Amino acid sequence: MTRRGGRHPEAEGTVVRLTDAAWGDLQTMLRKGDPQVVRWALKKCLLLERNPEAGKALRGKLIGFRKIVVGDRDWRLVWRATHDDSGTVVVDVAEVWALGARSDAEVYREVQDRVSQMRDDPATVPLAAAIDALGRAAYGLKASTEPDEKAAVPEWLVNTLVYVVKMPRHEVARLSPEQAQRIWNGYISNTSE
């Protein structure tokens, strides 16, 4: 489920991912011999780890996207932040869609084209992997790694804890499979005495 806006109150961190096209933008800039702009852009991506709602909201066909100035005000980083409500660990995901010159709103047209051609779940590259791959241009920069997927409590055990043990579903969602099993074992051992 995607929240309409604002940071989820239980968010533990932000995962920044670049769409394949945005990753291509960074690689193109590096090939063109502009490593300083690449470095500035990566620093802005690191800012998004702390605050995925940074920058300014875009309007028109790009509602839901945000922009931030990169470097000498001639470059724009465009992204959208999504908020995941499912599960214990709630992570904001900032998907960087484009990095480009702002001349004649070029970067905004490029994002509109990319959005219209892309499916709901675009292929992405983790920021940490992008920084590692860029080598010297990203020297000294470090992004957070993505959290491991938490093992899910089996559905039968979730339903048992909710309907038999009478635990609130949001509390069950925070449990690891081992914790859930211990609670169930404790419940059945106490009721069998």
PDB file of C-alpha atoms in Angstrom:
ATOM      1  CA  MET A   1       0.000   0.000   0.000  1.00  0.00           C
ATOM      2  CA  THR A   2       1.387   3.396  -0.887  1.00  0.00           C
ATOM      3  CA  ARG A   3       0.819   6.406   1.337  1.00  0.00           C
ATOM      4  CA  ARG A   4      -0.277   9.634  -0.299  1.00  0.00           C
ATOM      5  CA  GLY A   5       2.538  11.711   1.112  1.00  0.00           C
ATOM      6  CA  GLY A   6       4.686  12.506   4.051  1.00  0.00           C
ATOM      7  CA  ARG A   7       7.152  10.298   5.824  1.00  0.00           C
ATOM      8  CA  HIS A   8       5.707   7.256   7.555  1.00  0.00           C
ATOM      9  CA  PRO A   9       5.913   7.796  11.328  1.00  0.00           C
ATOM     10  CA  GLU A  10       7.611   4.407  11.850  1.00  0.00           C
ATOM     11  CA  ALA A  11      10.083   4.744   8.974  1.00  0.00           C
ATOM     12  CA  GLU A  12      13.515   3.528   9.998  1.00  0.00           C
ATOM     13  CA  GLY A  13      15.421   4.839   7.028  1.00  0.00           C
ATOM     14  CA  THR A  14      15.330   5.668   3.385  1.00  0.00           C
ATOM     15  CA  VAL A  15      16.534   3.448   0.595  1.00  0.00           C
ATOM     16  CA  VAL A  16      17.643   5.449  -2.413  1.00  0.00           C
ATOM     17  CA  ARG A  17      17.523   3.672  -5.758  1.00  0.00           C
ATOM     18  CA  LEU A  18      18.240   5.026  -9.227  1.00  0.00           C
ATOM     19  CA  THR A  19      16.089   3.959 -12.136  1.00  0.00           C
ATOM     20  CA  ASP A  20      18.129   2.376 -14.908  1.00  0.00           C
ATOM     21  CA  ALA A  21      17.708   5.580 -16.932  1.00  0.00           C
ATOM     22  CA  ALA A  22      18.977   7.775 -14.063  1.00  0.00           C
ATOM     23  CA  TRP A  23      21.919   5.407 -13.603  1.00  0.00           C
ATOM     24  CA  GLY A  24      22.595   5.881 -17.307  1.00  0.00           C
ATOM     25  CA  ASP A  25      22.504   9.672 -16.818  1.00  0.00           C
ATOM     26  CA  LEU A  26      25.275   9.444 -14.201  1.00  0.00           C
ATOM     27  CA  GLN A  27      27.397   7.161 -16.362  1.00  0.00           C
ATOM     28  CA  THR A  28      26.965   9.472 -19.363  1.00  0.00           C
ATOM     29  CA  MET A  29      28.066  12.490 -17.317  1.00  0.00           C
ATOM     30  CA  LEU A  30      31.106  10.610 -16.116  1.00  0.00           C
ATOM     31  CA  ARG A  31      32.014   9.588 -19.695  1.00  0.00           C
ATOM     32  CA  LYS A  32      31.633  13.212 -20.824  1.00  0.00           C
ATOM     33  CA  GLY A  33      34.297  14.147 -18.299  1.00  0.00           C
ATOM     34  CA  ASP A  34      32.093  15.834 -15.703  1.00  0.00           C
ATOM     35  CA  PRO A  35      32.989  13.929 -12.504  1.00  0.00           C
ATOM     36  CA  GLN A  36      32.285  16.928 -10.255  1.00  0.00           C
ATOM     37  CA  VAL A  37      28.622  17.054 -11.314  1.00  0.00           C
ATOM     38  CA  VAL A  38      28.383  13.291 -10.734  1.00  0.00           C
ATOM     39  CA  ARG A  39      29.837  13.761  -7.250  1.00  0.00           C
ATOM     40  CA  TRP A  40      27.407  16.612  -6.494  1.00  0.00           C
ATOM     41  CA  ALA A  41      24.501  14.473  -7.689  1.00  0.00           C
ATOM     42  CA  LEU A  42      25.588  11.569  -5.487  1.00  0.00           C
ATOM     43  CA  LYS A  43      25.787  13.907  -2.493  1.00  0.00           C
ATOM     44  CA  LYS A  44      22.195  15.002  -3.175  1.00  0.00           C
ATOM     45  CA  CYS A  45      21.177  11.330  -3.343  1.00  0.00           C
ATOM     46  CA  LEU A  46      22.816  10.831   0.058  1.00  0.00           C
ATOM     47  CA  LEU A  47      20.745  13.774   1.326  1.00  0.00           C
ATOM     48  CA  LEU A  48      17.642  11.839   0.233  1.00  0.00           C
ATOM     49  CA  GLU A  49      18.635   9.017   2.598  1.00  0.00           C
ATOM     50  CA  ARG A  50      18.102  11.440   5.472  1.00  0.00           C
ATOM     51  CA  ASN A  51      15.130  13.273   4.021  1.00  0.00           C
ATOM     52  CA  PRO A  52      13.261  11.843   1.019  1.00  0.00           C
ATOM     53  CA  GLU A  53      10.970  14.890   1.057  1.00  0.00           C
ATOM     54  CA  ALA A  54      13.826  17.369   0.450  1.00  0.00           C
ATOM     55  CA  GLY A  55      13.682  19.793  -2.438  1.00  0.00           C
ATOM     56  CA  LYS A  56      10.534  21.109  -4.075  1.00  0.00           C
ATOM     57  CA  ALA A  57       7.427  19.334  -5.284  1.00  0.00           C
ATOM     58  CA  LEU A  58       6.832  19.386  -9.027  1.00  0.00           C
ATOM     59  CA  ARG A  59       3.487  20.236 -10.599  1.00  0.00           C
ATOM     60  CA  GLY A  60       1.614  19.485 -13.770  1.00  0.00           C
ATOM     61  CA  LYS A  61       2.292  16.075 -15.267  1.00  0.00           C
ATOM     62  CA  LEU A  62       4.967  15.428 -12.652  1.00  0.00           C
ATOM     63  CA  ILE A  63       2.822  15.636  -9.518  1.00  0.00           C
ATOM     64  CA  GLY A  64       4.279  13.192  -7.005  1.00  0.00           C
ATOM     65  CA  PHE A  65       7.835  13.932  -8.101  1.00  0.00           C
ATOM     66  CA  ARG A  66      10.303  16.284  -6.451  1.00  0.00           C
ATOM     67  CA  LYS A  67      13.357  18.191  -7.654  1.00  0.00           C
ATOM     68  CA  ILE A  68      16.518  19.429  -6.064  1.00  0.00           C
ATOM     69  CA  VAL A  69      19.249  21.704  -7.402  1.00  0.00           C
ATOM     70  CA  VAL A  70      22.604  20.057  -8.050  1.00  0.00           C
ATOM     71  CA  GLY A  71      25.882  21.947  -8.130  1.00  0.00           C
ATOM     72  CA  ASP A  72      25.949  25.351  -9.782  1.00  0.00           C
ATOM     73  CA  ARG A  73      22.161  25.547 -10.236  1.00  0.00           C
ATOM     74  CA  ASP A  74      22.364  24.287 -13.818  1.00  0.00           C
ATOM     75  CA  TRP A  75      21.455  20.692 -12.931  1.00  0.00           C
ATOM     76  CA  ARG A  76      18.362  19.072 -11.474  1.00  0.00           C
ATOM     77  CA  LEU A  77      17.842  15.766  -9.716  1.00  0.00           C
ATOM     78  CA  VAL A  78      14.262  14.510 -10.080  1.00  0.00           C
ATOM     79  CA  TRP A  79      12.829  11.731  -7.915  1.00  0.00           C
ATOM     80  CA  ARG A  80       9.718  10.456  -6.240  1.00  0.00           C
ATOM     81  CA  ALA A  81       9.397   9.099  -2.734  1.00  0.00           C
ATOM     82  CA  THR A  82       7.148   6.147  -2.031  1.00  0.00           C
ATOM     83  CA  HIS A  83       6.250   4.901   1.414  1.00  0.00           C
ATOM     84  CA  ASP A  84       5.753   1.227   2.148  1.00  0.00           C
ATOM     85  CA  ASP A  85       3.176   0.415   4.852  1.00  0.00           C
ATOM     86  CA  SER A  86       3.478  -3.375   4.857  1.00  0.00           C
ATOM     87  CA  GLY A  87       5.442  -5.128   7.559  1.00  0.00           C
ATOM     88  CA  THR A  88       7.535  -4.245  10.540  1.00  0.00           C
ATOM     89  CA  VAL A  89      10.296  -2.289   8.899  1.00  0.00           C
ATOM     90  CA  VAL A  90       8.865   0.649   7.024  1.00  0.00           C
ATOM     91  CA  VAL A  91      11.301   2.051   4.508  1.00  0.00           C
ATOM     92  CA  ASP A  92      10.905   5.136   2.366  1.00  0.00           C
ATOM     93  CA  VAL A  93      12.148   4.556  -1.159  1.00  0.00           C
ATOM     94  CA  ALA A  94      13.388   7.528  -3.139  1.00  0.00           C
ATOM     95  CA  GLU A  95      13.599   6.561  -6.800  1.00  0.00           C
ATOM     96  CA  VAL A  96      15.841   8.909  -8.727  1.00  0.00           C
ATOM     97  CA  TRP A  97      14.366   9.223 -12.213  1.00  0.00           C
ATOM     98  CA  ALA A  98      16.665  11.681 -13.933  1.00  0.00           C
ATOM     99  CA  LEU A  99      19.609  13.962 -13.610  1.00  0.00           C
ATOM    100  CA  GLY A 100      20.068  16.615 -16.232  1.00  0.00           C
ATOM    101  CA  ALA A 101      20.526  20.199 -17.251  1.00  0.00           C
ATOM    102  CA  ARG A 102      17.591  22.452 -16.543  1.00  0.00           C
ATOM    103  CA  SER A 103      17.890  24.361 -19.808  1.00  0.00           C
ATOM    104  CA  ASP A 104      14.494  24.715 -21.459  1.00  0.00           C
ATOM    105  CA  ALA A 105      13.026  22.307 -18.913  1.00  0.00           C
ATOM    106  CA  GLU A 106      14.847  19.470 -20.706  1.00  0.00           C
ATOM    107  CA  VAL A 107      15.156  17.262 -17.628  1.00  0.00           C
ATOM    108  CA  TYR A 108      11.443  17.604 -16.850  1.00  0.00           C
ATOM    109  CA  ARG A 109      10.430  16.559 -20.364  1.00  0.00           C
ATOM    110  CA  GLU A 110      12.815  13.626 -20.092  1.00  0.00           C
ATOM    111  CA  VAL A 111      11.195  12.486 -16.828  1.00  0.00           C
ATOM    112  CA  GLN A 112       7.713  12.792 -18.373  1.00  0.00           C
ATOM    113  CA  ASP A 113       8.858  10.601 -21.266  1.00  0.00           C
ATOM    114  CA  ARG A 114      10.428   8.069 -18.918  1.00  0.00           C
ATOM    115  CA  VAL A 115       7.335   7.918 -16.720  1.00  0.00           C
ATOM    116  CA  SER A 116       5.011   7.427 -19.684  1.00  0.00           C
ATOM    117  CA  GLN A 117       7.152   4.570 -21.019  1.00  0.00           C
ATOM    118  CA  MET A 118       7.824   2.825 -17.733  1.00  0.00           C
ATOM    119  CA  ARG A 119       5.746   0.347 -15.782  1.00  0.00           C
ATOM    120  CA  ASP A 120       4.754   0.855 -12.136  1.00  0.00           C
ATOM    121  CA  ASP A 121       7.821  -0.945 -10.763  1.00  0.00           C
ATOM    122  CA  PRO A 122      10.835   0.244 -12.773  1.00  0.00           C
ATOM    123  CA  ALA A 123      14.170  -1.564 -12.763  1.00  0.00           C
ATOM    124  CA  THR A 124      16.462   0.211 -10.331  1.00  0.00           C
ATOM    125  CA  VAL A 125      20.036   0.249  -9.046  1.00  0.00           C
ATOM    126  CA  PRO A 126      20.738   0.679  -5.307  1.00  0.00           C
ATOM    127  CA  LEU A 127      22.599   3.916  -4.558  1.00  0.00           C
ATOM    128  CA  ALA A 128      25.292   1.972  -2.671  1.00  0.00           C
ATOM    129  CA  ALA A 129      25.944  -0.164  -5.772  1.00  0.00           C
ATOM    130  CA  ALA A 130      26.055   2.939  -7.991  1.00  0.00           C
ATOM    131  CA  ILE A 131      28.611   4.609  -5.720  1.00  0.00           C
ATOM    132  CA  ASP A 132      30.761   1.472  -5.721  1.00  0.00           C
ATOM    133  CA  ALA A 133      30.592   1.209  -9.517  1.00  0.00           C
ATOM    134  CA  LEU A 134      31.507   4.863 -10.122  1.00  0.00           C
ATOM    135  CA  GLY A 135      34.891   4.391  -8.467  1.00  0.00           C
ATOM    136  CA  ARG A 136      37.076   7.474  -8.191  1.00  0.00           C
ATOM    137  CA  ALA A 137      34.273   9.945  -8.958  1.00  0.00           C
ATOM    138  CA  ALA A 138      32.491   8.734  -5.827  1.00  0.00           C
ATOM    139  CA  TYR A 139      35.591   8.324  -3.661  1.00  0.00           C
ATOM    140  CA  GLY A 140      34.829   8.809   0.025  1.00  0.00           C
ATOM    141  CA  LEU A 141      31.042   8.694  -0.395  1.00  0.00           C
ATOM    142  CA  LYS A 142      29.123   5.908   1.310  1.00  0.00           C
ATOM    143  CA  ALA A 143      25.429   5.106   1.035  1.00  0.00           C
ATOM    144  CA  SER A 144      23.393   3.011   3.416  1.00  0.00           C
ATOM    145  CA  THR A 145      22.908  -0.562   2.332  1.00  0.00           C
ATOM    146  CA  GLU A 146      19.405  -1.829   1.800  1.00  0.00           C
ATOM    147  CA  PRO A 147      17.845  -3.704   4.709  1.00  0.00           C
ATOM    148  CA  ASP A 148      17.531  -7.451   4.399  1.00  0.00           C
ATOM    149  CA  GLU A 149      14.076  -8.762   3.773  1.00  0.00           C
ATOM    150  CA  LYS A 150      12.598  -9.845   7.078  1.00  0.00           C
ATOM    151  CA  ALA A 151      11.454 -13.443   7.245  1.00  0.00           C
ATOM    152  CA  ALA A 152       7.671 -13.531   7.266  1.00  0.00           C
ATOM    153  CA  VAL A 153       5.566 -15.192   9.925  1.00  0.00           C
ATOM    154  CA  PRO A 154       3.573 -17.990   8.255  1.00  0.00           C
ATOM    155  CA  GLU A 155      -0.004 -16.968   7.491  1.00  0.00           C
ATOM    156  CA  TRP A 156      -1.497 -19.764   9.619  1.00  0.00           C
ATOM    157  CA  LEU A 157       0.481 -18.492  12.635  1.00  0.00           C
ATOM    158  CA  VAL A 158      -0.514 -14.864  11.997  1.00  0.00           C
ATOM    159  CA  ASN A 159      -4.189 -15.863  11.903  1.00  0.00           C
ATOM    160  CA  THR A 160      -3.803 -18.049  14.998  1.00  0.00           C
ATOM    161  CA  LEU A 161      -2.220 -15.237  17.005  1.00  0.00           C
ATOM    162  CA  VAL A 162      -4.857 -12.754  15.855  1.00  0.00           C
ATOM    163  CA  TYR A 163      -7.981 -14.923  16.208  1.00  0.00           C
ATOM    164  CA  VAL A 164      -7.064 -17.417  18.948  1.00  0.00           C
ATOM    165  CA  VAL A 165      -4.553 -15.547  21.106  1.00  0.00           C
ATOM    166  CA  LYS A 166      -6.372 -12.240  20.364  1.00  0.00           C
ATOM    167  CA  MET A 167      -3.232 -10.221  19.599  1.00  0.00           C
ATOM    168  CA  PRO A 168      -3.677  -7.053  17.538  1.00  0.00           C
ATOM    169  CA  ARG A 169      -2.611  -7.637  13.928  1.00  0.00           C
ATOM    170  CA  HIS A 170      -0.156  -4.699  13.990  1.00  0.00           C
ATOM    171  CA  GLU A 171       1.680  -6.316  16.934  1.00  0.00           C
ATOM    172  CA  VAL A 172       1.847  -9.661  15.144  1.00  0.00           C
ATOM    173  CA  ALA A 173       3.275  -7.897  12.078  1.00  0.00           C
ATOM    174  CA  ARG A 174       6.260  -6.777  14.158  1.00  0.00           C
ATOM    175  CA  LEU A 175       7.202 -10.305  15.225  1.00  0.00           C
ATOM    176  CA  SER A 176       9.863 -12.524  13.742  1.00  0.00           C
ATOM    177  CA  PRO A 177       8.779 -16.105  12.980  1.00  0.00           C
ATOM    178  CA  GLU A 178      10.685 -17.292  16.074  1.00  0.00           C
ATOM    179  CA  GLN A 179       8.996 -14.740  18.352  1.00  0.00           C
ATOM    180  CA  ALA A 180       5.570 -15.640  16.977  1.00  0.00           C
ATOM    181  CA  GLN A 181       6.211 -19.351  17.519  1.00  0.00           C
ATOM    182  CA  ARG A 182       7.367 -18.727  21.124  1.00  0.00           C
ATOM    183  CA  ILE A 183       4.179 -16.770  21.864  1.00  0.00           C
ATOM    184  CA  TRP A 184       2.047 -19.542  20.387  1.00  0.00           C
ATOM    185  CA  ASN A 185       3.964 -22.243  22.292  1.00  0.00           C
ATOM    186  CA  GLY A 186       3.562 -20.258  25.522  1.00  0.00           C
ATOM    187  CA  TYR A 187      -0.147 -19.827  24.876  1.00  0.00           C
ATOM    188  CA  ILE A 188      -0.834 -23.510  24.240  1.00  0.00           C
ATOM    189  CA  SER A 189       1.286 -24.629  27.207  1.00  0.00           C
ATOM    190  CA  ASN A 190      -0.625 -22.261  29.530  1.00  0.00           C
ATOM    191  CA  THR A 191      -4.050 -23.316  28.267  1.00  0.00           C
ATOM    192  CA  SER A 192      -3.309 -27.048  28.499  1.00  0.00           C
ATOM    193  CA  GLU A 193      -2.575 -26.946  32.253  1.00  0.00           C
TER     194      GLU A 193
END
